C-alpha positions as CSV (number, residue, x, y, z in Angstrom):
1,R,137.1,-38.0,19.2
2,V,138.3,-41.0,17.2
3,A,141.0,-42.9,19.0
4,S,144.3,-42.9,17.2
5,K,144.3,-46.7,17.6
6,V,141.2,-46.9,15.4
7,T,142.6,-44.7,12.8
8,K,145.9,-46.6,12.6
9,K,144.0,-49.9,12.2
10,A,141.9,-48.4,9.3
11,Q,145.1,-47.2,7.6
12,S,146.6,-50.6,8.1
13,L,143.7,-52.4,6.6
14,A,143.7,-49.9,3.6
15,A,147.4,-50.5,3.0
16,Q,146.9,-54.3,3.2
17,W,144.1,-54.0,0.6
18,G,146.3,-51.9,-1.6
19,A,149.1,-54.3,-1.2
20,Y,146.9,-57.2,-2.3
21,C,145.7,-55.3,-5.3
22,S,149.3,-54.4,-6.2
23,T,150.6,-57.9,-5.6
24,T,148.0,-59.6,-7.8
25,S,148.1,-56.8,-10.6
26,S,144.3,-56.6,-10.2
27,I,143.7,-52.9,-10.6
28,T,142.1,-52.4,-14.0
29,K,140.9,-48.7,-14.0
30,S,141.6,-45.4,-12.0
31,F,140.9,-41.9,-12.4
32,V,141.2,-38.7,-10.3
33,S,138.1,-36.6,-9.6
34,V,137.2,-33.7,-7.2
35,K,136.1,-36.3,-4.5
36,G,139.3,-38.4,-4.7
37,I,140.9,-41.2,-6.7
38,Y,138.5,-43.8,-8.0
39,M,139.9,-47.3,-8.4
40,E,138.6,-50.4,-9.9
41,A,140.0,-53.9,-9.4
42,C,138.9,-57.3,-10.8
43,I,139.1,-59.6,-7.7
44,Q,138.2,-63.2,-8.5
45,N,136.2,-62.2,-11.6
46,T,134.3,-59.5,-9.7
47,N,134.7,-55.9,-10.3
48,V,135.3,-53.9,-7.1
49,R,135.3,-50.1,-7.0
50,W,136.3,-47.7,-4.3
51,V,137.3,-44.1,-3.7
52,I,140.5,-42.9,-2.0
53,P,139.6,-39.4,-0.8
54,H,142.1,-36.6,-1.1
55,A,144.0,-35.8,2.0
56,Y,142.7,-32.6,3.5
57,T,141.6,-31.3,6.9
58,Q,138.1,-32.8,7.8
59,N,135.4,-30.7,9.5
60,I,133.9,-33.1,12.0
61,P,130.2,-32.3,12.6
62,D,129.0,-32.1,16.1
63,D,125.9,-34.2,15.6
64,V,127.7,-37.5,14.7
65,D,127.5,-40.3,17.3
66,F,131.0,-41.7,17.2
67,R,130.0,-44.6,19.4
68,V,127.7,-45.9,16.7
69,M,130.5,-45.3,14.1
70,T,132.9,-47.2,16.2
71,T,130.5,-50.2,16.3
72,F,130.3,-50.1,12.6
73,F,134.0,-49.9,12.3
74,E,134.5,-52.9,14.6
75,F,132.1,-55.0,12.4
76,Y,133.8,-53.9,9.1
77,E,137.3,-54.4,10.7
78,T,136.4,-57.9,11.4
79,L,134.8,-58.5,8.0
80,L,137.6,-57.0,6.1
81,S,140.3,-58.9,8.1
82,F,138.6,-62.2,7.2
83,V,138.2,-61.3,3.5
84,L,141.9,-60.3,3.3
85,Y,142.8,-63.5,5.2
86,K,141.0,-65.6,2.6
87,L,142.4,-63.4,-0.4
88,Y,145.9,-63.7,0.7
89,S,145.5,-67.4,1.5
90,D,144.3,-68.0,-2.0
91,I,147.5,-66.6,-3.4
92,G,149.7,-68.4,-1.0
93,I,150.8,-65.5,1.3
94,R,150.5,-65.6,5.0
95,Y,148.1,-63.1,6.7
96,P,148.2,-60.9,8.7
97,L,151.2,-59.4,6.9
98,P,154.4,-58.9,9.0
99,V,154.8,-55.5,10.6
100,T,158.2,-53.8,10.6
101,S,159.4,-51.7,13.5
102,A,159.3,-48.6,11.4
103,E,155.5,-49.0,10.7
104,L,154.8,-49.2,14.5
105,S,156.2,-45.7,15.2
């Protein structure tokens, strides 16, 4: 139901966010729970928290309207791309990050 292109774009954005946090050494806290790995980073003097869920098979409910979810994803994709562009520009790294041929396959 969800196109692989959408999934790969979401994975790419998550990897770029992780690369930024790693490059700037901004991760301040992390811990593992039942839901996943909780992370906290200090980005430009603002604490940002997020959860990286554990990898396991998802049960996709039948009553979810994926067209609405895709609309939200498109909005957040654009928003996060701009935020990452600004963050990377502030530390002097060109964005979007170069993609290697191994990442395309």
